[in-house]
Coordinates of C-alpha atoms in Angstrom, one line a residue:
M1 CA 10.3 -9.1 -33.6
I2 CA 11.5 -7.4 -30.4
D3 CA 11.6 -3.6 -30.4
A4 CA 15.2 -2.4 -30.2
R5 CA 14.3 0.1 -27.4
T6 CA 12.8 -2.6 -25.2
P7 CA 14.4 -2.5 -21.7
I8 CA 15.9 -5.8 -20.4
L9 CA 17.6 -6.8 -17.2
V10 CA 20.8 -8.5 -18.1
G11 CA 22.9 -8.6 -15.0
V12 CA 22.3 -9.1 -11.3
G13 CA 24.6 -9.5 -8.2
Q14 CA 24.2 -9.7 -4.5
L15 CA 26.3 -10.5 -1.5
T16 CA 26.1 -10.7 2.3
Q17 CA 29.1 -9.8 4.3
R18 CA 29.4 -11.7 7.6
T19 CA 32.6 -10.3 9.0
A20 CA 30.9 -8.3 11.8
R21 CA 29.0 -11.4 13.0
Q22 CA 32.3 -13.3 12.9
G23 CA 34.1 -10.6 15.0
N24 CA 36.4 -9.6 12.1
L25 CA 35.6 -5.9 11.7
A26 CA 39.1 -5.2 10.3
T27 CA 38.2 -7.2 7.2
S28 CA 34.8 -5.6 6.6
L29 CA 34.3 -3.8 3.4
D30 CA 33.1 -0.2 3.8
P31 CA 29.7 0.8 2.2
V32 CA 31.2 2.0 -1.1
A33 CA 33.4 -1.0 -1.4
L34 CA 30.5 -3.3 -0.6
L35 CA 28.3 -1.7 -3.3
A36 CA 31.2 -1.8 -5.8
R37 CA 31.5 -5.5 -5.2
A38 CA 27.8 -6.0 -5.8
A39 CA 28.1 -3.9 -9.0
Q40 CA 31.0 -6.0 -10.2
L41 CA 29.0 -9.2 -9.6
A42 CA 26.1 -7.8 -11.7
L43 CA 28.4 -6.7 -14.5
H44 CA 30.1 -10.1 -14.5
D45 CA 26.7 -11.7 -14.7
C46 CA 26.1 -10.0 -18.0
A47 CA 28.6 -12.3 -19.6
A48 CA 29.6 -9.4 -22.0
P49 CA 31.7 -6.2 -21.8
V50 CA 28.9 -3.9 -20.5
L51 CA 31.0 -1.8 -18.1
A52 CA 32.1 0.8 -20.8
A53 CA 28.5 1.2 -22.0
I54 CA 27.1 2.2 -18.6
D55 CA 25.8 5.7 -19.0
T56 CA 23.9 6.0 -15.7
V57 CA 24.7 4.9 -12.2
T58 CA 22.1 5.2 -9.4
A59 CA 22.7 4.5 -5.7
V60 CA 19.8 3.7 -3.4
R61 CA 19.9 6.1 -0.4
F62 CA 21.6 4.9 2.7
T63 CA 19.5 4.7 5.9
A64 CA 21.8 7.3 7.5
D65 CA 20.9 9.8 4.8
S66 CA 17.2 9.3 5.1
P67 CA 14.9 11.9 6.6
G68 CA 14.4 11.7 10.3
D69 CA 16.4 11.0 13.4
Q70 CA 18.9 8.3 12.6
G71 CA 20.5 8.2 16.1
R72 CA 24.1 7.1 16.0
L73 CA 24.3 7.0 12.2
P74 CA 26.3 9.9 10.7
R75 CA 24.7 11.8 7.8
G76 CA 26.5 12.6 4.6
M77 CA 29.5 10.3 5.2
F78 CA 29.5 9.6 1.4
R79 CA 28.8 12.7 -0.7
N80 CA 28.0 10.9 -3.9
P81 CA 27.9 7.1 -3.5
A82 CA 26.9 6.5 -7.2
L83 CA 30.0 8.4 -8.5
S84 CA 32.2 6.8 -5.8
V85 CA 31.1 3.3 -6.9
A86 CA 31.5 4.2 -10.6
R87 CA 35.1 5.3 -10.1
K88 CA 35.8 2.2 -8.0
I89 CA 34.7 -0.2 -10.7
G90 CA 36.1 1.9 -13.6
A91 CA 32.8 3.1 -15.1
D92 CA 32.5 6.6 -16.6
P93 CA 28.7 7.4 -16.6
R94 CA 27.4 10.7 -17.8
R95 CA 24.8 10.8 -14.9
C96 CA 25.0 9.8 -11.3
F97 CA 21.9 9.7 -9.2
Y98 CA 21.1 9.3 -5.5
S99 CA 17.6 8.0 -4.8
A100 CA 14.9 9.0 -2.3
T101 CA 14.1 7.0 0.8
G102 CA 11.7 4.0 0.8
G103 CA 11.6 0.2 0.5
N104 CA 9.8 0.7 -2.9
T105 CA 12.9 2.4 -4.3
P106 CA 14.7 -0.4 -6.2
Q107 CA 11.6 -1.4 -8.1
S108 CA 10.7 2.2 -8.7
L109 CA 14.2 2.7 -10.1
V110 CA 13.8 -0.3 -12.4
N111 CA 10.5 1.1 -13.6
R112 CA 11.9 4.6 -14.1
F113 CA 15.0 3.5 -16.1
A114 CA 13.1 1.0 -18.1
E115 CA 10.9 3.9 -19.2
E116 CA 14.0 6.0 -20.0
I117 CA 15.5 3.2 -22.0
A118 CA 12.3 2.7 -23.9
G119 CA 12.2 6.5 -24.6
G120 CA 15.8 6.7 -25.8
E121 CA 17.1 8.7 -22.8
C122 CA 19.4 6.0 -21.5
D123 CA 21.1 2.9 -23.0
A124 CA 22.6 1.2 -20.0
A125 CA 21.9 1.8 -16.3
L126 CA 23.5 0.3 -13.2
L127 CA 21.4 0.3 -10.1
V128 CA 23.1 -0.5 -6.8
G129 CA 22.5 -0.2 -3.1
G130 CA 23.2 -1.7 0.3
E131 CA 23.9 -1.2 4.0
C132 CA 26.9 -1.9 6.3
L133 CA 25.0 -1.2 9.5
A134 CA 26.1 -4.5 11.2
T135 CA 29.8 -3.5 10.8
Y136 CA 29.2 0.2 11.7
L137 CA 27.1 -0.4 14.8
A138 CA 29.5 -3.2 16.0
A139 CA 32.4 -0.7 15.6
V140 CA 30.4 1.9 17.6
R141 CA 29.8 -0.6 20.4
Q142 CA 33.5 -1.5 20.5
G143 CA 34.6 2.1 20.4
V144 CA 36.4 1.6 17.0
D145 CA 36.6 4.2 14.3
P146 CA 35.9 2.3 11.0
G147 CA 37.6 5.1 9.1
W148 CA 34.8 5.4 6.5
G149 CA 34.0 8.4 4.4
R150 CA 37.6 9.6 4.0
G151 CA 39.4 10.2 0.7
E152 CA 37.8 10.0 -2.7
D153 CA 35.2 7.4 -1.7
G154 CA 33.8 9.9 0.8
D155 CA 34.0 12.9 -1.5
P156 CA 34.5 12.3 -5.2
G157 CA 34.2 16.1 -5.8
E158 CA 30.7 16.3 -7.2
D159 CA 27.2 16.2 -5.8
P160 CA 24.8 13.6 -7.1
I161 CA 21.5 14.3 -8.8
E162 CA 18.8 13.4 -6.3
I163 CA 15.7 11.7 -7.7
G164 CA 12.4 10.5 -6.2
D165 CA 9.9 11.8 -3.7
M166 CA 12.0 13.4 -1.0
R167 CA 9.0 14.2 1.4
P168 CA 9.5 12.9 5.0
G169 CA 7.2 10.0 5.8
T170 CA 5.3 11.8 8.7
S171 CA 4.1 15.2 9.6
S172 CA 5.6 17.0 12.6
H173 CA 2.4 16.2 14.6
E174 CA 2.6 12.5 13.7
K175 CA 6.3 12.5 14.7
A176 CA 5.4 13.9 18.1
Y177 CA 3.6 10.6 18.8
G178 CA 6.4 8.4 17.6
L179 CA 4.9 7.5 14.3
N180 CA 8.2 8.3 12.4
F181 CA 9.4 4.9 13.6
P182 CA 8.2 1.9 11.5
V183 CA 8.1 -0.3 14.6
N184 CA 5.4 2.1 16.0
A185 CA 3.5 2.8 12.9
Y186 CA 3.0 -0.7 11.4
P187 CA 1.4 -2.2 14.5
L188 CA -1.4 0.4 14.0
F189 CA -2.2 -1.2 10.7
E190 CA -2.0 -4.7 12.3
N191 CA -4.4 -4.1 15.1
A192 CA -6.9 -2.5 12.6
I193 CA -6.5 -5.6 10.4
R194 CA -7.1 -7.9 13.3
N195 CA -10.3 -6.1 14.3
A196 CA -11.6 -5.9 10.7
R197 CA -11.1 -9.7 10.5
R198 CA -12.9 -10.2 13.8
R199 CA -10.1 -12.3 15.3
G200 CA -9.2 -12.6 19.0
I201 CA -5.8 -11.4 20.0
D202 CA -4.2 -14.8 20.6
D203 CA -5.7 -16.3 17.4
H204 CA -4.4 -13.4 15.4
L205 CA -1.0 -13.5 16.9
L206 CA -0.7 -17.2 16.0
S207 CA -1.9 -16.4 12.5
L208 CA 1.0 -14.0 12.2
G209 CA 3.4 -16.8 13.1
K210 CA 1.8 -19.0 10.5
L211 CA 2.1 -16.3 7.9
F212 CA 5.8 -15.6 8.5
S213 CA 7.0 -19.1 9.4
P214 CA 7.2 -20.1 5.7
F215 CA 9.3 -16.9 5.1
S216 CA 11.8 -18.2 7.6
K217 CA 11.9 -21.6 5.8
V218 CA 12.8 -19.9 2.6
A219 CA 15.5 -17.9 4.4
A220 CA 16.9 -21.0 5.9
G221 CA 17.6 -22.3 2.4
N222 CA 19.0 -19.0 1.0
P223 CA 22.8 -18.7 1.2
C224 CA 22.5 -14.9 1.3
S225 CA 20.2 -14.8 4.3
W226 CA 21.3 -13.0 7.4
F227 CA 19.3 -15.4 9.6
P228 CA 19.2 -18.7 7.7
K229 CA 17.1 -20.5 10.4
F230 CA 13.6 -21.9 10.3
R231 CA 11.2 -20.8 13.0
A232 CA 8.0 -22.5 13.7
P233 CA 4.8 -20.5 13.9
E234 CA 4.5 -20.9 17.7
E235 CA 8.1 -19.7 18.2
I236 CA 7.5 -16.6 16.1
A237 CA 4.2 -15.8 17.8
T238 CA 5.0 -16.5 21.4
P239 CA 6.5 -13.6 23.5
S240 CA 9.6 -14.7 25.4
E241 CA 12.9 -13.2 26.8
T242 CA 14.4 -13.5 23.3
N243 CA 11.2 -12.7 21.5
R244 CA 9.7 -9.7 23.3
F245 CA 6.9 -7.5 22.0
V246 CA 8.4 -4.5 20.2
G247 CA 5.2 -2.8 19.0
F248 CA 2.2 -4.8 20.0
P249 CA 1.2 -7.2 18.5
Y250 CA 4.6 -7.7 16.9
T251 CA 7.2 -9.8 18.6
K252 CA 10.8 -9.3 17.7
F253 CA 10.7 -12.2 15.2
L254 CA 8.0 -10.3 13.2
N255 CA 10.2 -7.2 12.7
A256 CA 12.5 -6.4 9.7
V257 CA 16.2 -6.6 10.6
I258 CA 18.1 -3.6 9.4
E259 CA 21.4 -4.2 11.2
V260 CA 22.9 -6.2 8.3
D261 CA 25.8 -5.9 5.8
M262 CA 24.3 -6.6 2.4
A263 CA 24.4 -5.2 -1.1
A264 CA 22.8 -5.9 -4.5
A265 CA 22.9 -4.5 -8.0
V266 CA 21.0 -4.7 -11.3
V267 CA 22.1 -3.8 -14.9
I268 CA 19.4 -2.7 -17.3
V269 CA 20.0 -2.1 -21.0
S270 CA 18.1 -1.7 -24.3
V271 CA 17.7 -4.7 -26.5
A272 CA 19.8 -2.8 -29.1
K273 CA 22.7 -2.3 -26.7
A274 CA 22.5 -5.9 -25.5
L275 CA 22.8 -7.1 -29.1
E276 CA 25.7 -4.7 -29.8
L277 CA 27.6 -5.8 -26.7
G278 CA 26.9 -9.5 -27.3
V279 CA 24.9 -10.2 -24.1
P280 CA 23.7 -13.8 -24.4
K281 CA 19.9 -14.1 -24.7
T282 CA 20.0 -16.6 -21.9
K283 CA 20.7 -13.5 -19.6
W284 CA 17.7 -11.4 -20.8
V285 CA 14.8 -10.8 -18.5
F286 CA 12.0 -8.5 -19.6
L287 CA 9.9 -6.2 -17.4
H288 CA 6.4 -7.0 -18.7
G289 CA 4.4 -4.9 -16.2
C290 CA 5.2 -2.2 -13.7
A291 CA 3.4 0.4 -11.6
D292 CA 4.0 3.0 -8.9
A293 CA 1.4 4.5 -6.6
N294 CA 1.2 6.2 -3.2
D295 CA -1.4 5.9 -0.6
I296 CA -2.6 9.2 0.8
W297 CA 0.7 10.5 2.2
N298 CA 0.2 11.3 5.9
L299 CA -0.9 8.5 8.2
G300 CA -3.5 10.8 9.8
D301 CA -5.2 11.2 6.4
R302 CA -5.6 7.6 5.4
V303 CA -9.1 6.4 4.6
N304 CA -8.6 3.6 7.1
Y305 CA -5.8 1.3 8.4
F306 CA -6.9 -2.1 7.0
T307 CA -6.9 -1.4 3.3
S308 CA -4.5 0.0 0.7
P309 CA -6.0 1.6 -2.3
A310 CA -2.6 2.3 -3.8
I311 CA -1.5 -1.4 -3.6
R312 CA -4.9 -2.3 -5.3
A313 CA -4.3 0.2 -8.1
M314 CA -0.7 -0.7 -8.5
G315 CA -1.4 -4.4 -8.9
R316 CA -4.2 -3.7 -11.3
E317 CA -2.0 -1.5 -13.5
A318 CA 1.0 -3.8 -13.5
L319 CA -1.0 -6.9 -14.3
A320 CA -2.9 -5.1 -17.1
M321 CA 0.4 -3.9 -18.6
A322 CA 1.8 -7.5 -18.5
G323 CA -1.5 -8.9 -19.9
I324 CA -1.6 -11.6 -17.2
A325 CA -3.6 -12.5 -14.1
V326 CA -2.4 -13.2 -10.6
A327 CA -2.9 -16.9 -11.4
D328 CA -0.3 -16.7 -14.1
L329 CA 2.5 -15.9 -11.7
A330 CA 5.0 -18.6 -10.9
Y331 CA 7.0 -16.6 -8.3
I332 CA 5.9 -13.9 -5.9
D333 CA 7.9 -11.7 -3.5
L334 CA 5.8 -9.4 -1.4
Y335 CA 7.5 -6.7 0.6
S336 CA 7.6 -8.0 4.1
C337 CA 9.0 -5.5 6.6
F338 CA 6.1 -6.4 8.9
P339 CA 3.1 -8.8 8.6
A340 CA 0.7 -5.9 7.9
A341 CA 2.5 -5.1 4.6
V342 CA 2.1 -8.7 3.5
E343 CA -1.5 -9.0 4.6
L344 CA -2.5 -5.8 2.8
A345 CA -0.7 -6.8 -0.3
C346 CA -2.4 -10.2 -0.3
E347 CA -5.8 -8.7 0.2
E348 CA -5.5 -6.0 -2.4
L349 CA -3.7 -8.2 -5.1
G350 CA -6.0 -11.2 -4.6
I351 CA -3.4 -13.6 -3.3
A352 CA -4.1 -16.1 -0.5
E353 CA -1.9 -15.8 2.5
D354 CA -1.3 -19.6 2.3
D355 CA -0.8 -19.5 -1.5
P356 CA 1.2 -22.7 -2.4
R357 CA 3.5 -20.7 -4.6
G358 CA 4.8 -18.9 -1.5
L359 CA 4.9 -15.2 -0.8
T360 CA 8.7 -14.7 -0.8
I361 CA 11.6 -15.9 -2.9
T362 CA 14.3 -14.5 -0.5
G363 CA 13.0 -15.2 3.0
G364 CA 11.7 -11.7 3.7
L365 CA 13.1 -8.8 5.7
P366 CA 12.9 -10.3 9.2
Y367 CA 14.9 -13.4 8.2
F368 CA 16.7 -12.8 4.9
G369 CA 17.5 -9.3 6.1
G370 CA 16.3 -5.8 5.5
P371 CA 19.2 -3.7 4.2
G372 CA 17.6 -0.3 4.6
N373 CA 16.0 0.9 1.4
N374 CA 17.6 -1.8 -0.8
Y375 CA 15.9 -5.1 0.1
V376 CA 13.9 -5.2 -3.2
M377 CA 17.1 -5.0 -5.2
H378 CA 17.8 -8.4 -3.7
S379 CA 14.3 -9.7 -4.5
I380 CA 14.7 -8.5 -8.1
A381 CA 18.2 -10.2 -8.3
T382 CA 16.8 -13.4 -7.0
M383 CA 13.8 -13.2 -9.3
V384 CA 16.0 -12.8 -12.3
E385 CA 17.9 -15.9 -11.4
K386 CA 14.8 -17.9 -10.8
L387 CA 13.2 -16.8 -14.1
R388 CA 16.3 -17.6 -16.1
A389 CA 16.0 -21.2 -14.7
A390 CA 12.3 -21.3 -15.7
P391 CA 12.0 -19.8 -19.2
G392 CA 8.6 -18.3 -19.9
A393 CA 7.5 -18.2 -16.3
F394 CA 6.3 -14.9 -14.7
G395 CA 7.4 -13.4 -11.4
L396 CA 6.1 -10.4 -9.3
C397 CA 8.2 -8.2 -7.0
T398 CA 6.6 -5.5 -4.8
G399 CA 8.1 -2.8 -2.7
N400 CA 6.7 -0.6 0.1
G401 CA 8.1 2.7 1.3
W402 CA 7.6 4.6 4.6
Y403 CA 4.4 3.5 6.3
V404 CA 2.3 1.6 3.7
T405 CA 2.9 4.9 1.8
K406 CA 4.9 4.4 -1.4
H407 CA 4.4 1.3 -3.5
S408 CA 6.0 -0.2 -6.6
A409 CA 5.6 -3.4 -8.5
G410 CA 7.3 -5.2 -11.3
I411 CA 6.3 -8.3 -13.3
F412 CA 9.2 -10.1 -15.0
S413 CA 9.7 -13.0 -17.4
T414 CA 12.3 -14.3 -20.0
K415 CA 9.4 -14.2 -22.4
P416 CA 9.9 -11.3 -24.8
V417 CA 7.7 -8.3 -24.6
E418 CA 5.6 -7.9 -27.8
G419 CA 5.6 -4.6 -29.6
A420 CA 6.9 -1.3 -28.2
W421 CA 7.4 -1.1 -24.4
T422 CA 5.1 1.4 -22.9
R423 CA 3.6 2.0 -19.5
K424 CA 0.6 4.0 -18.3
A425 CA 1.5 7.3 -16.6
P426 CA 0.7 6.9 -12.9
A427 CA -0.6 10.4 -12.5
S428 CA -4.3 9.7 -13.3
T429 CA -4.4 6.7 -10.9
Q430 CA -2.7 8.9 -8.2
R431 CA -5.3 11.6 -8.5
E432 CA -8.0 9.1 -7.9
I433 CA -6.3 7.8 -4.7
D434 CA -5.5 11.2 -3.3
G435 CA -9.1 12.4 -4.0
A436 CA -10.7 9.7 -1.7
T437 CA -12.8 11.0 1.2
H438 CA -10.9 10.6 4.4
P439 CA -11.1 11.9 8.1
V440 CA -9.9 15.3 9.1
V441 CA -7.2 15.3 11.8
T442 CA -7.6 17.5 14.8
E443 CA -4.4 18.2 16.8
T444 CA -6.0 19.3 20.0
P445 CA -8.9 16.9 20.6
E446 CA -11.2 17.1 23.7
G447 CA -14.0 15.0 24.9
Q448 CA -15.5 11.6 24.4
A449 CA -14.0 9.4 21.7
I450 CA -13.4 5.9 20.6
I451 CA -10.2 4.0 19.6
E452 CA -9.8 3.5 15.9
T453 CA -6.5 1.6 16.3
Y454 CA -3.6 1.5 18.7
T455 CA -0.4 -0.1 19.8
V456 CA 1.8 -0.5 22.9
A457 CA 5.3 0.3 21.9
T458 CA 8.5 -0.5 23.7
D459 CA 11.5 1.7 23.2
R460 CA 15.2 0.8 23.2
K461 CA 15.3 1.5 27.0
A462 CA 12.5 -1.0 27.6
R463 CA 10.0 1.8 28.4
R464 CA 6.5 1.1 27.3
F465 CA 4.0 3.6 26.0
G466 CA 0.6 3.5 24.4
I467 CA -0.2 5.1 21.0
I468 CA -3.8 5.8 20.1
V469 CA -5.5 6.7 16.9
G470 CA -9.0 7.8 17.8
R471 CA -12.1 9.4 16.6
L472 CA -14.2 12.1 18.1
G473 CA -18.0 12.2 17.9
D474 CA -17.8 14.4 14.8
G475 CA -15.7 11.8 13.0
S476 CA -12.5 13.7 13.2
R477 CA -9.3 11.7 13.9
F478 CA -6.6 12.4 16.5
F479 CA -3.4 10.9 17.8
A480 CA -2.8 10.5 21.5
H481 CA -0.7 8.7 24.1
T482 CA -2.2 6.8 27.0
P483 CA -1.2 7.4 30.6
S484 CA 2.0 5.6 31.6
D485 CA 0.2 2.9 33.7
A486 CA 1.5 -0.6 33.7
A487 CA -1.9 -2.2 34.4
L488 CA -3.4 -0.3 31.5
L489 CA -0.6 -1.2 29.1
D490 CA -0.9 -4.8 30.1
R491 CA -4.6 -4.7 29.4
M492 CA -4.0 -3.2 26.0
T493 CA -2.0 -6.3 25.0
R494 CA -4.7 -8.7 26.3
D495 CA -8.0 -7.1 25.5
E496 CA -9.4 -5.8 22.2
M497 CA -9.2 -2.0 22.4
V498 CA -10.4 -1.1 18.9
G499 CA -13.8 0.5 19.4
R500 CA -13.2 1.1 23.1
P501 CA -14.7 4.4 24.3
G502 CA -12.8 6.8 26.5
N503 CA -12.0 10.5 26.9
V504 CA -9.2 12.5 25.2
A505 CA -7.7 15.7 26.4
A506 CA -5.0 18.0 25.0
T507 CA -2.3 18.7 27.5
P508 CA 0.9 20.7 27.4
D509 CA 2.7 17.4 27.0
G510 CA 0.5 16.2 24.2
N511 CA -2.8 14.5 23.8
L512 CA -3.8 11.9 26.4
F513 CA -6.5 9.2 25.9
Y514 CA -8.1 7.6 29.0
P515 CA -9.9 4.4 28.1
L516 CA -13.1 3.5 29.9

């Protein structure tokens, strides 16, 4: 018999708005309206009158409201998105939450509210998120005021309850070297991975094309994809006028695409509430295993840049809770903002990069689309649909926030959970991760050093600059830029620089590393 407090996913909805791409900005839904539409789709998917039972609405944080410099994006345009969505769809929740930043957020929210439902703190939760960046940025380019954030949608009169880890993703020192931008940070992991695998630069770049080409194939067959187009490995891996290096070794086709209009929502209820409301059992999907873990928070404090102890621990805990092995999974969706995220997940979870089951069910963030912090809500929605069509099968969704920093996992199936739903508290695992021995960062390095990892970044004005993570003779770690020398930057994209010796100096304009 299924425990009455067991949490189940009973409704999912997702949509992609293409009006901006079609040049029809006047018909674009604003962010709250787009989220409300996704919520309505999820509620309709429940096939039962669930709306009046929703006691909790949580909105995933918009990119514009995330910590850091968001450029042209206005902060606080919507004071309480969860409450605005609730009022738009006719819900009357007793709690409205606004999440922290991070690509792990949707899965972490599912984990959190599943635990609340199991503990009797909640009966029915609506989770919703999305982005309208394609429409907003198109309006900015055209000098059009979209008129968002005015009236009750912009200010429903109450503040939300903020939940999750609100810490910024980088320290002020790391930010000084551009590491607050994912396009600069993730290549540091990639070059470290390449060196650890003893691959040449050209061979490794082609391997990235081979890794992500199957993602594009899945996206090509997904009606919700932003870029429903198959790309061959060579097309992805070969730099060109339309596929330039963004942060070496990543070409444009290897980067998540955030300028999209997409939204998704999930409804979670207790078994008791589903029976009371008459939700058909064909709609029920159980969360069999879940876990959340952080790698050591700051980039400078990581043990290295080619492993992820947190992904390893998260996978171990989620699989143990579900009582299955990786081999028992029928469907897999690994967070795919950049190849390093996928490579690290495969390595730590014990999944082959050419696994015949595939590594995505959506198409991944560079091809399906990367709607800010909300991509995983789409992967969960897609997973629910796939599992309903394959009763008894298991599926895994993972999420990754900041810079291989925050991680969440969920294992789903229509197969009922046996006994009371319980999860292991993540605190003990987190203490083990945080307690690992790691290098000490020095902010003013001087003298002989070697390169631990690096990248050549290209900013929005096509200016290139080198970023170095290095080690001094005493083992301490530092961040530095390289001189702005075109020949040197070219060399850094052709020759292996990891392990290269040189000299570092602290200057008034920051640390500079001079390779030998």
